[in-house]
Coordinates of C-alpha atoms in Angstrom, one line a residue:
M1 CA 83.4 74.3 87.3
Y2 CA 86.8 76.4 87.6
I3 CA 88.9 73.6 88.9
Q4 CA 86.8 71.3 86.5
Q5 CA 88.1 73.6 83.0
A6 CA 92.2 72.8 83.6
Y7 CA 90.8 69.5 82.3
N8 CA 89.9 70.3 78.5
F9 CA 94.0 71.2 78.5
L10 CA 97.2 69.8 79.3
H11 CA 97.4 68.3 82.9
D12 CA 99.4 66.1 83.4
W13 CA 101.1 66.2 87.1
W14 CA 104.8 66.5 85.3
R15 CA 103.4 69.8 83.8
Y16 CA 103.0 71.4 87.0
L17 CA 105.6 69.9 88.5
V18 CA 107.4 71.5 85.5
G19 CA 105.9 74.8 85.2
A20 CA 106.2 75.0 89.2
I21 CA 109.5 75.5 88.9
L22 CA 110.8 77.3 85.8
I23 CA 108.0 79.7 87.1
F24 CA 110.5 79.5 90.4
I25 CA 113.3 80.1 88.3
A26 CA 111.9 83.3 86.6
S27 CA 111.1 84.9 89.4
Q28 CA 114.6 84.8 91.4
L29 CA 115.8 85.9 87.9
G30 CA 113.6 88.6 88.2
S31 CA 115.5 89.5 92.1
I32 CA 118.9 90.2 90.6
P33 CA 117.7 94.0 89.9
F34 CA 117.3 95.0 93.3
I35 CA 120.1 92.5 94.5
L36 CA 122.8 94.4 92.4
A37 CA 121.3 97.6 93.5
V38 CA 121.9 97.0 96.7
V39 CA 125.3 95.9 96.4
L40 CA 126.7 98.3 94.3
K41 CA 124.9 101.0 96.6
K42 CA 126.7 99.1 100.1
L43 CA 129.9 99.4 97.6
S44 CA 129.6 103.0 97.0
N45 CA 129.1 104.1 100.0
G46 CA 132.4 102.0 100.9
G47 CA 130.3 99.5 103.0
G48 CA 130.2 95.9 103.7
F49 CA 128.0 93.4 103.9
A50 CA 128.1 91.9 107.0
E51 CA 124.9 94.8 108.0
L52 CA 122.5 92.4 105.5
Q53 CA 121.6 89.4 107.5
D54 CA 118.2 90.1 107.3
T55 CA 115.4 91.5 105.1
N56 CA 114.5 94.9 107.3
S57 CA 118.4 95.7 106.3
L58 CA 117.8 94.6 102.7
L59 CA 114.9 96.9 102.9
N60 CA 117.3 100.4 104.1
V61 CA 120.1 100.4 102.0
L62 CA 118.3 102.3 98.7
D63 CA 115.3 104.7 98.7
S64 CA 111.8 103.2 99.6
N65 CA 110.3 103.9 96.0
L66 CA 112.6 102.3 94.2
T67 CA 113.3 99.7 96.9
L68 CA 109.1 99.1 96.1
F69 CA 109.7 99.3 92.8
L70 CA 112.9 96.6 92.1
M71 CA 111.5 94.2 95.0
L72 CA 107.8 94.6 92.5
L73 CA 109.8 93.3 89.7
S74 CA 110.5 89.9 90.7
F75 CA 107.0 89.2 90.9
A76 CA 106.5 90.8 87.3
I77 CA 108.9 88.8 86.0
G78 CA 107.7 85.3 87.8
L79 CA 103.7 86.9 86.6
L80 CA 105.5 86.7 82.9
G81 CA 107.0 83.4 83.7
L82 CA 103.5 81.7 84.4
Y83 CA 102.1 83.2 81.3
I84 CA 104.5 81.4 79.1
V85 CA 104.4 78.0 81.2
V86 CA 100.3 77.8 81.2
K87 CA 100.3 79.1 77.0
Y88 CA 102.9 76.9 75.7
L89 CA 103.3 73.9 78.3
H90 CA 99.5 73.9 78.9
K91 CA 98.5 74.9 76.3
Q92 CA 95.9 76.3 78.1
P93 CA 93.9 80.3 77.2
F94 CA 95.0 82.7 80.5
V95 CA 91.3 83.6 80.9
T96 CA 90.3 80.0 81.7
L97 CA 93.3 80.4 84.6
T98 CA 91.2 83.3 85.4
T99 CA 87.8 82.4 85.6
S100 CA 85.1 79.9 84.2
R101 CA 83.0 82.7 82.3
R102 CA 83.9 82.9 79.1
K103 CA 85.8 86.6 79.9
T104 CA 87.0 87.7 82.9
D105 CA 84.4 90.1 84.8
W106 CA 85.9 93.5 85.6
G107 CA 82.7 94.2 87.2
R108 CA 83.8 91.9 90.1
V109 CA 87.3 92.3 90.3
W110 CA 86.4 96.6 90.9
F111 CA 83.9 95.0 93.5
G112 CA 86.6 93.2 95.5
F113 CA 88.7 96.3 95.4
G114 CA 86.3 98.7 96.0
L115 CA 84.8 96.9 99.1
I116 CA 88.6 96.3 100.7
A117 CA 90.1 99.5 99.6
V118 CA 86.7 101.5 101.2
V119 CA 86.9 99.5 104.2
T120 CA 90.4 100.3 104.5
I121 CA 90.7 104.1 103.8
V122 CA 87.9 103.8 106.9
L123 CA 89.6 102.7 109.7
T124 CA 92.4 103.9 109.4
L125 CA 91.0 107.8 109.3
V126 CA 89.2 106.8 112.1
D127 CA 92.5 104.9 113.8
Y128 CA 94.4 108.5 113.4
Y129 CA 91.8 110.3 114.6
S130 CA 91.4 108.6 117.4
S131 CA 95.2 107.9 118.5
P132 CA 96.7 110.9 116.1
Q133 CA 100.2 110.1 118.7
D134 CA 100.6 106.9 116.8
Y135 CA 101.2 108.5 113.7
I136 CA 103.1 110.7 111.6
V137 CA 101.5 112.9 108.1
Q138 CA 104.4 112.3 106.6
F139 CA 103.1 113.6 102.6
D140 CA 105.4 115.3 100.4
A141 CA 104.0 115.3 96.9
V142 CA 106.9 114.8 94.2
P143 CA 107.9 111.2 96.9
F144 CA 104.2 110.6 96.8
I145 CA 103.6 111.2 93.2
I146 CA 106.7 109.1 91.9
L147 CA 104.7 106.2 94.9
A148 CA 101.2 106.0 93.0
V149 CA 102.7 105.1 89.5
I150 CA 105.1 103.0 90.9
A151 CA 102.2 101.1 93.2
I152 CA 99.3 101.4 90.7
V153 CA 101.8 99.9 88.2
M154 CA 103.1 97.4 90.0
I155 CA 101.4 96.0 93.0
P156 CA 98.6 94.9 90.9
L157 CA 101.1 92.8 89.2
Q158 CA 102.6 91.8 92.9
T159 CA 99.0 90.8 93.2
S160 CA 98.1 88.7 90.5
F161 CA 101.2 86.7 89.9
E162 CA 100.5 85.5 93.8
E163 CA 96.8 85.0 93.0
Y164 CA 97.4 83.5 90.0
L165 CA 100.1 80.8 91.2
F166 CA 97.9 79.9 94.2
R167 CA 94.5 80.7 93.0
G168 CA 95.1 79.6 89.2
Y169 CA 98.3 77.3 88.6
L170 CA 98.6 75.3 91.9
M171 CA 95.1 74.9 92.6
Q172 CA 93.7 73.8 89.2
G173 CA 96.2 71.7 89.0
L174 CA 95.9 69.7 92.3
G175 CA 92.9 69.6 92.2
T176 CA 92.5 68.1 88.6
I177 CA 96.0 65.1 90.6
V178 CA 93.4 64.7 93.3
G179 CA 90.2 64.6 92.2
N180 CA 89.0 67.1 95.0
K181 CA 88.7 71.2 95.9
W182 CA 89.4 70.9 99.4
L183 CA 92.9 69.9 99.8
P184 CA 94.2 72.3 96.8
L185 CA 92.0 75.4 98.7
I186 CA 93.8 73.4 102.4
V187 CA 97.6 73.5 100.7
T188 CA 97.9 76.6 99.0
S189 CA 96.4 78.9 101.4
V190 CA 99.3 77.5 103.7
V191 CA 101.8 77.7 101.2
F192 CA 100.6 80.9 100.4
G193 CA 100.3 82.0 104.4
G194 CA 103.9 80.0 105.2
L195 CA 105.8 82.4 102.2
H196 CA 105.1 85.3 104.3
F197 CA 107.1 83.6 107.5
F198 CA 110.1 86.0 106.2
N199 CA 108.0 89.2 106.0
P200 CA 109.7 91.6 108.5
E201 CA 106.3 92.2 110.6
V202 CA 106.8 88.4 111.1
D203 CA 110.4 89.2 113.4
K204 CA 108.2 92.8 114.8
L205 CA 104.9 90.3 116.3
G206 CA 105.9 87.0 116.3
P207 CA 104.6 83.8 115.0
S208 CA 101.1 84.1 116.1
I209 CA 100.6 86.7 112.5
M210 CA 100.5 83.8 110.1
V211 CA 97.4 83.4 111.3
Y212 CA 96.3 86.6 109.4
Y213 CA 98.2 85.5 106.4
I214 CA 97.3 81.7 106.6
G215 CA 93.6 83.1 106.7
T216 CA 93.7 86.0 104.0
G217 CA 94.9 82.8 102.1
F218 CA 92.1 80.4 102.5
F219 CA 89.4 83.7 102.5
L220 CA 91.0 84.5 98.9
G221 CA 91.1 80.3 98.1
I222 CA 87.3 80.3 99.2
I223 CA 85.6 83.1 97.2
T224 CA 87.8 82.0 94.4
L225 CA 85.9 78.6 94.7
M226 CA 82.6 80.1 95.7
D227 CA 82.4 82.5 92.9
D228 CA 84.1 80.0 89.9
G229 CA 86.8 82.7 89.5
M230 CA 89.7 85.0 90.8
E231 CA 88.1 88.2 89.4
L232 CA 86.8 89.5 94.0
A233 CA 90.1 87.6 94.8
L234 CA 92.1 89.7 92.4
G235 CA 90.9 93.5 92.8
F236 CA 90.8 92.7 96.5
H237 CA 94.3 91.8 97.3
A238 CA 95.2 94.6 94.5
A239 CA 93.4 97.2 96.7
N240 CA 94.8 95.6 99.8
N241 CA 99.0 95.9 98.8
M242 CA 97.8 99.5 97.3
V243 CA 96.1 101.3 99.4
G244 CA 98.5 100.0 102.1
A245 CA 101.4 100.7 100.6
M246 CA 99.8 104.4 99.6
L247 CA 98.2 105.4 103.1
V248 CA 100.4 104.2 105.7
T249 CA 103.7 102.3 106.6
A250 CA 106.1 101.9 109.9
D251 CA 109.7 100.8 110.4
W252 CA 108.6 97.7 110.3
T253 CA 106.6 96.2 107.4
V254 CA 107.8 95.4 104.3
F255 CA 106.4 98.4 102.1
Q256 CA 108.7 101.0 103.9
T257 CA 107.1 103.9 101.3
H258 CA 106.5 107.6 101.3
S259 CA 102.8 107.3 102.2
I260 CA 100.7 109.5 103.4
F261 CA 101.0 109.1 107.5
K262 CA 103.3 106.6 108.9
D263 CA 102.7 104.8 112.4
I264 CA 105.2 105.3 114.9
S265 CA 103.0 103.0 118.0
E266 CA 104.4 99.8 118.9
P267 CA 102.5 97.4 117.6
V268 CA 100.7 94.5 119.5
V269 CA 99.5 91.1 118.6
D270 CA 95.7 91.0 119.9
F271 CA 92.2 90.4 118.9
A272 CA 92.2 93.7 116.4
T273 CA 95.2 93.6 114.3
V274 CA 95.8 88.9 114.4
F275 CA 92.2 87.9 115.0
G276 CA 89.7 90.8 114.0
P277 CA 90.1 90.5 110.1
V278 CA 90.1 86.3 110.0
F279 CA 87.1 85.7 112.0
V280 CA 85.7 88.6 111.8
M281 CA 86.1 90.9 108.8
Y282 CA 86.7 87.9 106.3
P283 CA 83.6 86.5 107.3
I284 CA 81.4 90.0 106.7
F285 CA 83.4 90.2 103.4
I286 CA 82.4 86.7 101.8
A287 CA 78.9 87.1 103.1
I288 CA 78.4 90.4 101.5
M289 CA 79.8 88.6 98.5
A290 CA 77.1 85.5 98.8
W291 CA 74.3 88.1 98.9
R292 CA 75.9 89.9 96.2
Y293 CA 76.8 87.0 93.5
K294 CA 74.1 84.6 95.0
W295 CA 76.5 81.9 95.9
N296 CA 74.4 78.7 96.7
N297 CA 75.7 74.7 96.9
W298 CA 78.5 75.8 99.8
G299 CA 79.6 72.5 100.1
Q300 CA 80.4 70.7 96.9
K301 CA 82.0 74.4 95.9
L302 CA 84.5 73.8 98.3
F303 CA 84.4 70.0 98.9
G304 CA 83.1 68.6 96.6
K305 CA 85.0 66.4 93.8
V306 CA 86.9 67.3 90.7
T307 CA 85.7 64.8 88.1
K308 CA 86.9 65.3 84.2
P309 CA 84.3 65.6 82.0
S310 CA 83.1 64.5 79.4
P311 CA 84.4 64.7 75.5
S312 CA 80.8 66.1 74.9
T313 CA 80.7 68.7 76.9
I314 CA 84.3 70.5 75.9
P315 CA 83.9 72.7 73.1
P316 CA 86.1 71.9 69.9
Q317 CA 88.6 74.6 70.5
E318 CA 89.3 73.3 73.7
I319 CA 90.0 70.1 72.9
V320 CA 93.6 69.2 73.3

């Protein structure tokens, strides 16, 4: 069981508290290069800082490729901090934060990646051909190639940090502390979605967009618990952000990139943009994954207790 295996290592509640603080500090240290670059750019242009009052204003100071790289750098540093915390504070092999299987199942990672990548590309092209007036084709080879390199290298680090933190570290930590699965699922999903409240999309679309972010957290948490590992969530999250960054951008999104398309339509909050993905597409994705990987025992996997395994069931090398 994915959460249960955390009992095999150092799992005192205070370790998760200290670990979460250290991971937060690491991610904040990783944001310093971005802040310094913005400050130096403003100083070199003779500008002031009064106008840097929100996320959008910060995102427009530097070239979009440099902005993207520096933004993602903080997540990469955060991921390194998380790895160090797991390895040295919990004495836990990183693979056990990834999956309950003996090794990472890369087939599952690629399946999750391909599923959302194909759907996103198809739906975007359908929307483009049905409403071409809503898009500008802004493909420029050199900036796009630079974007592609940054996206392929850095976005998986960003999404992996979020997955390992919420669906991994905090899910296992809360599970061992409270002894059940439903509370870690709820808490990690709501907190994950809540942290997106400061995204520019919320300013543009309003707080109702939080249904999408929190719903995405629940979707990723559900497939992690049902599959006893994060592989599907890792692939899905990476493809969602990577394809989105390279395929289409808009002036009001957090990723403002040299993508192929730019959406110039006035965004609206409706069923298709907010509720459709959560209440239609995500259940379909779950059904596809459940069919492919033969998921069963839903009640136990999503709402069951997390019990400490007996010493006789713990491999000798895992007893701490």
